[in-house]
Coordinates of C-alpha atoms in Angstrom, one line a residue:
M1370 CA 333.8 101.2 100.8
Q1371 CA 330.7 103.4 100.6
L1372 CA 327.1 102.4 100.6
Y1373 CA 324.3 104.9 99.7
H1374 CA 321.0 103.6 101.0
H1375 CA 317.9 104.2 103.1
P1376 CA 316.3 102.1 105.8
Y1377 CA 313.0 101.9 103.9
S1378 CA 314.6 100.7 100.6
L1379 CA 314.0 97.0 100.2
N1380 CA 317.1 96.6 98.0
S1381 CA 319.2 98.6 100.5
Q1382 CA 318.1 96.3 103.2
R1383 CA 319.2 93.3 101.1
V1384 CA 322.7 94.7 100.6
R1385 CA 323.1 95.7 104.2
L1386 CA 322.1 92.3 105.4
A1387 CA 324.7 90.8 103.1
L1388 CA 327.4 93.1 104.4
E1389 CA 326.5 92.3 108.0
E1390 CA 326.3 88.5 107.4
K1391 CA 329.8 88.6 105.7
G1392 CA 331.3 90.9 108.3
I1393 CA 332.3 93.6 105.8
D1394 CA 332.9 97.2 107.1
Y1395 CA 331.6 100.1 105.1
T1396 CA 330.7 103.8 105.4
S1397 CA 327.0 104.4 105.5
H1398 CA 325.3 107.3 103.6
H1399 CA 321.6 107.8 104.0
V1400 CA 319.8 108.9 100.9
N1401 CA 316.1 109.6 101.4
P1402 CA 314.2 109.3 98.1
I1403 CA 311.0 110.7 99.7
T1404 CA 312.8 114.1 100.3
G1405 CA 314.4 113.9 96.8
K1406 CA 318.0 113.4 98.1
N1407 CA 318.6 110.9 95.3
M1408 CA 318.0 113.7 92.9
D1409 CA 320.8 115.8 94.2
A1410 CA 323.4 116.4 91.4
S1411 CA 326.2 114.8 93.3
F1412 CA 324.3 111.5 93.7
F1413 CA 322.7 111.8 90.2
R1414 CA 326.1 112.1 88.5
M1415 CA 327.1 108.8 90.2
N1416 CA 323.9 107.0 89.3
P1417 CA 321.5 108.7 86.7
S1418 CA 318.8 106.1 87.5
A1419 CA 318.6 107.8 91.0
K1420 CA 317.9 104.4 92.5
I1421 CA 319.4 103.1 95.7
P1422 CA 321.4 101.3 96.9
V1423 CA 324.7 102.3 95.3
F1424 CA 327.9 100.6 96.4
Q1425 CA 331.2 102.2 95.8
N1426 CA 334.7 100.8 96.3
G1427 CA 337.3 103.2 95.1
S1428 CA 336.4 103.9 91.4
H1429 CA 334.3 100.8 91.2
V1430 CA 330.5 101.7 91.4
I1431 CA 327.7 99.1 91.4
F1432 CA 324.0 99.7 91.1
D1433 CA 322.4 96.3 90.7
T1434 CA 321.5 94.6 94.0
I1435 CA 322.5 91.1 93.1
E1436 CA 325.7 92.2 91.6
I1437 CA 326.5 94.2 94.8
I1438 CA 325.8 91.1 96.9
Q1439 CA 328.0 88.9 94.8
Y1440 CA 330.8 91.5 94.9
V1441 CA 330.4 91.5 98.8
E1442 CA 330.8 87.7 98.7
R1443 CA 334.0 88.1 96.7
I1444 CA 335.4 90.7 99.2
A1445 CA 334.6 88.3 102.0
L1446 CA 336.5 85.5 100.2
V1447 CA 339.6 87.7 100.0
S1448 CA 339.4 89.3 103.4
L1449 CA 338.2 86.4 105.6
G1450 CA 339.7 83.4 103.8
A1451 CA 338.2 80.9 101.4
D1452 CA 338.0 78.1 104.0
N1453 CA 335.0 79.8 105.8
I1454 CA 333.3 81.7 103.0
M1455 CA 331.6 80.2 100.0
C1456 CA 330.2 82.1 97.0
S1457 CA 326.6 81.5 96.2
S1458 CA 325.7 78.2 94.4
R1459 CA 323.6 78.1 91.3
E1460 CA 320.5 77.2 93.3
V1461 CA 321.0 80.2 95.6
I1462 CA 321.5 82.6 92.6
E1463 CA 318.3 81.2 91.0
W1464 CA 316.3 82.0 94.1
M1465 CA 317.9 85.4 94.3
Q1466 CA 316.9 86.2 90.8
K1467 CA 313.4 84.8 91.3
I1468 CA 312.8 87.0 94.3
Q1469 CA 314.2 90.0 92.6
E1470 CA 311.7 89.6 89.8
W1471 CA 308.9 90.7 92.1
K1472 CA 308.9 94.5 92.1
P1473 CA 307.5 96.0 95.4
K1474 CA 307.0 99.6 94.0
F1475 CA 303.3 99.6 93.1
F1476 CA 302.3 97.0 95.7
T1477 CA 303.8 99.3 98.3
L1478 CA 302.3 102.6 96.9
V1479 CA 298.8 101.2 96.8
H1480 CA 299.0 100.7 100.6
I1481 CA 300.2 104.2 101.3
P1482 CA 297.5 106.8 102.1
K1483 CA 296.6 108.6 98.8
K1484 CA 297.1 112.1 100.1
Y1485 CA 300.7 111.4 101.2
R1486 CA 301.4 109.5 98.0
Q1487 CA 300.1 112.4 95.8
Y1488 CA 301.9 115.1 97.8
V1489 CA 305.3 113.3 97.7
S1490 CA 304.8 112.8 93.9
K1491 CA 304.3 116.5 93.4
F1492 CA 307.2 117.4 95.7
I1493 CA 309.5 115.0 93.8
R1494 CA 308.5 116.5 90.5
R1495 CA 309.4 120.0 91.8
V1496 CA 312.7 118.8 93.1
I1497 CA 313.6 117.3 89.7
I1498 CA 312.7 120.5 87.8
A1499 CA 314.8 122.5 90.3
R1500 CA 317.8 120.2 89.9
M1501 CA 317.4 120.3 86.1
A1502 CA 317.7 124.1 86.2
E1503 CA 320.8 123.9 88.5
S1504 CA 322.6 121.3 86.4
P1505 CA 321.7 121.8 82.7
D1506 CA 324.3 119.2 81.7
L1507 CA 322.1 116.5 83.4
A1508 CA 318.9 117.9 81.9
G1509 CA 318.3 114.8 79.7
A1510 CA 318.7 112.4 82.6
Y1511 CA 316.5 114.5 84.8
H1512 CA 313.9 114.8 82.1
S1513 CA 313.7 111.0 82.0
K1514 CA 313.1 110.9 85.8
L1515 CA 310.4 113.5 85.4
R1516 CA 308.7 111.4 82.7
E1517 CA 309.0 108.4 85.0
A1518 CA 307.3 110.2 87.8
Y1519 CA 304.3 111.1 85.6
E1520 CA 304.1 107.5 84.3
T1521 CA 304.0 106.2 87.9
E1522 CA 301.0 108.4 88.6
D1523 CA 299.3 107.2 85.5
K1524 CA 300.0 103.6 86.3
M1525 CA 298.6 104.0 89.8
K1526 CA 295.2 104.6 88.2
N1527 CA 295.4 101.2 86.6
L1528 CA 294.0 98.6 89.1
D1529 CA 295.4 95.8 86.9
I1530 CA 299.0 96.7 87.8
S1531 CA 298.6 96.4 91.5
S1532 CA 296.5 93.2 91.0
Q1533 CA 299.3 91.7 88.9
D1534 CA 301.9 92.6 91.5
K1535 CA 299.8 90.9 94.2
E1536 CA 299.3 87.8 92.1
H1537 CA 303.0 87.6 91.4
L1538 CA 303.7 87.9 95.2
I1539 CA 301.2 85.2 96.1
R1540 CA 302.8 82.8 93.5
L1541 CA 306.3 83.5 94.9
L1542 CA 305.2 83.1 98.5
D1543 CA 303.4 79.8 97.7
E1544 CA 306.5 78.5 96.1
I1545 CA 308.6 79.5 99.1
E1546 CA 306.1 77.9 101.4
T1547 CA 306.5 74.6 99.6
Q1548 CA 310.3 74.9 99.7
L1549 CA 310.4 75.7 103.4
N1550 CA 308.5 72.5 104.0
E1551 CA 311.7 70.6 103.0
T1552 CA 314.5 72.9 104.4
A1553 CA 315.0 75.3 107.3
F1554 CA 316.2 78.1 105.0
L1555 CA 315.3 79.0 101.4
A1556 CA 318.2 77.1 99.7
G1557 CA 318.9 74.4 102.2
E1558 CA 319.8 73.9 105.9
E1559 CA 322.2 76.9 106.0
F1560 CA 321.4 80.6 105.7
T1561 CA 322.4 82.0 102.3
M1562 CA 322.2 85.1 100.2
A1563 CA 318.8 83.8 99.0
D1564 CA 317.5 84.4 102.5
V1565 CA 319.1 87.9 102.4
M1566 CA 316.9 88.6 99.3
L1567 CA 313.7 87.2 100.9
I1568 CA 313.8 88.7 104.4
P1569 CA 313.2 92.3 103.4
V1570 CA 310.1 91.2 101.4
L1571 CA 308.6 89.7 104.6
A1572 CA 309.6 92.8 106.5
R1573 CA 307.8 95.0 104.0
L1574 CA 304.6 93.0 104.4
V1575 CA 304.8 93.4 108.1
L1576 CA 305.4 97.1 107.8
L1577 CA 302.3 97.4 105.6
N1578 CA 300.3 95.5 108.2
L1579 CA 299.8 92.6 105.9
E1580 CA 301.5 89.9 108.1
E1581 CA 298.2 88.0 108.7
E1582 CA 297.3 87.8 105.1
Y1583 CA 300.7 86.8 103.6
I1584 CA 302.8 85.4 106.4
A1585 CA 300.7 84.0 109.2
S1586 CA 298.5 82.2 106.6
R1587 CA 301.6 80.2 105.5
P1588 CA 302.9 78.2 108.5
N1589 CA 306.3 77.4 107.1
I1590 CA 307.0 81.0 106.2
A1591 CA 305.6 82.1 109.6
E1592 CA 308.1 79.8 111.4
Y1593 CA 310.9 80.9 109.1
W1594 CA 310.1 84.6 109.8
I1595 CA 310.4 84.0 113.6
L1596 CA 313.7 82.2 113.0
V1597 CA 315.4 84.9 110.8
Q1598 CA 314.4 87.7 113.1
Q1599 CA 316.8 86.3 115.7
R1600 CA 319.8 86.9 113.5
P1601 CA 322.1 89.8 114.5
S1602 CA 322.1 91.1 110.9
Y1603 CA 318.3 91.4 110.9
K1604 CA 318.3 93.2 114.3
K1605 CA 320.8 95.7 113.0
V1606 CA 319.5 96.3 109.5
I1607 CA 315.7 96.0 110.0
G1608 CA 314.8 95.5 113.6
K1609 CA 316.7 98.6 114.7
Y1610 CA 314.3 100.7 112.5
F1611 CA 311.1 98.8 112.4
N1612 CA 310.6 96.6 115.5
G1613 CA 308.0 97.9 118.0
W1614 CA 308.1 101.6 118.7
R1615 CA 311.1 102.0 116.4
K1616 CA 308.7 101.7 113.5
Y1617 CA 307.0 104.9 114.4
M1618 CA 310.3 106.8 114.9
T1619 CA 311.4 105.7 111.4
L1620 CA 308.0 106.6 110.0
M1621 CA 308.2 110.0 111.6
K1622 CA 311.7 110.7 110.4
T1623 CA 310.9 109.6 106.8
W1624 CA 307.4 110.9 106.4
G1625 CA 307.2 113.7 109.0
F1626 CA 308.2 116.4 106.5
V1627 CA 305.2 115.4 104.3
R1628 CA 302.7 116.0 107.1
L1629 CA 304.5 119.3 108.0
R1630 CA 304.5 120.6 104.5
T1631 CA 300.9 119.6 104.0
V1632 CA 299.8 121.5 107.2
M1633 CA 301.9 124.6 106.2
K1634 CA 300.4 124.6 102.7
R1635 CA 296.9 125.1 104.3
F1636 CA 297.9 128.4 105.8

């Protein structure tokens, strides 16, 4: 089993948490979208949307995050025995879908320094154009990604979009805060795949230095956040990259090339 992912990708974190929680072995492939690795022809042929994660088991390839998690659950049923592993209930799936409805893209971009955001956008456009020339048979799909890149830049100028994303997030967190007043975890007293979907959202808020505004201000979520950080899966998938000084190492590895190229461009 192969997983194409990146530590910064929220959906990648979700799938990796599910794999760790279910004890499923897999081969890890890092695909950094900030350096345009997701635009390489080999990856693009497998997934023309260029999005991560991508899960591959033999000839079976899955792109949708919730579908991957449900597939992982089925693998766990077969490999570990049905007595100990249960597939997600309807309530869990409803929470998973509800959390997935919040899109972190523009909310995240608005909190990234503009100079880095603009440079990466230009760099990605150049990568797409170069890949289009190298693989003319994929020109149509690459052109769609180029158009998407320009549309993203235009949308970033629209303050209503980031405002709508923020309001959506607040509504979601308020609903979760109410739920956690009744149960230890999102869908009951046991950890489920609904929690797998939620944890990376909270980790993203912490990474963006928004913990006080969105987590600490909600006591049930704050307590939940402390609890889930103790899980081995969290420590391996997120804590390994973002806790304490590790956060700066991950930032350096992911964004360092942007600073370097920006400096070199000045000379």
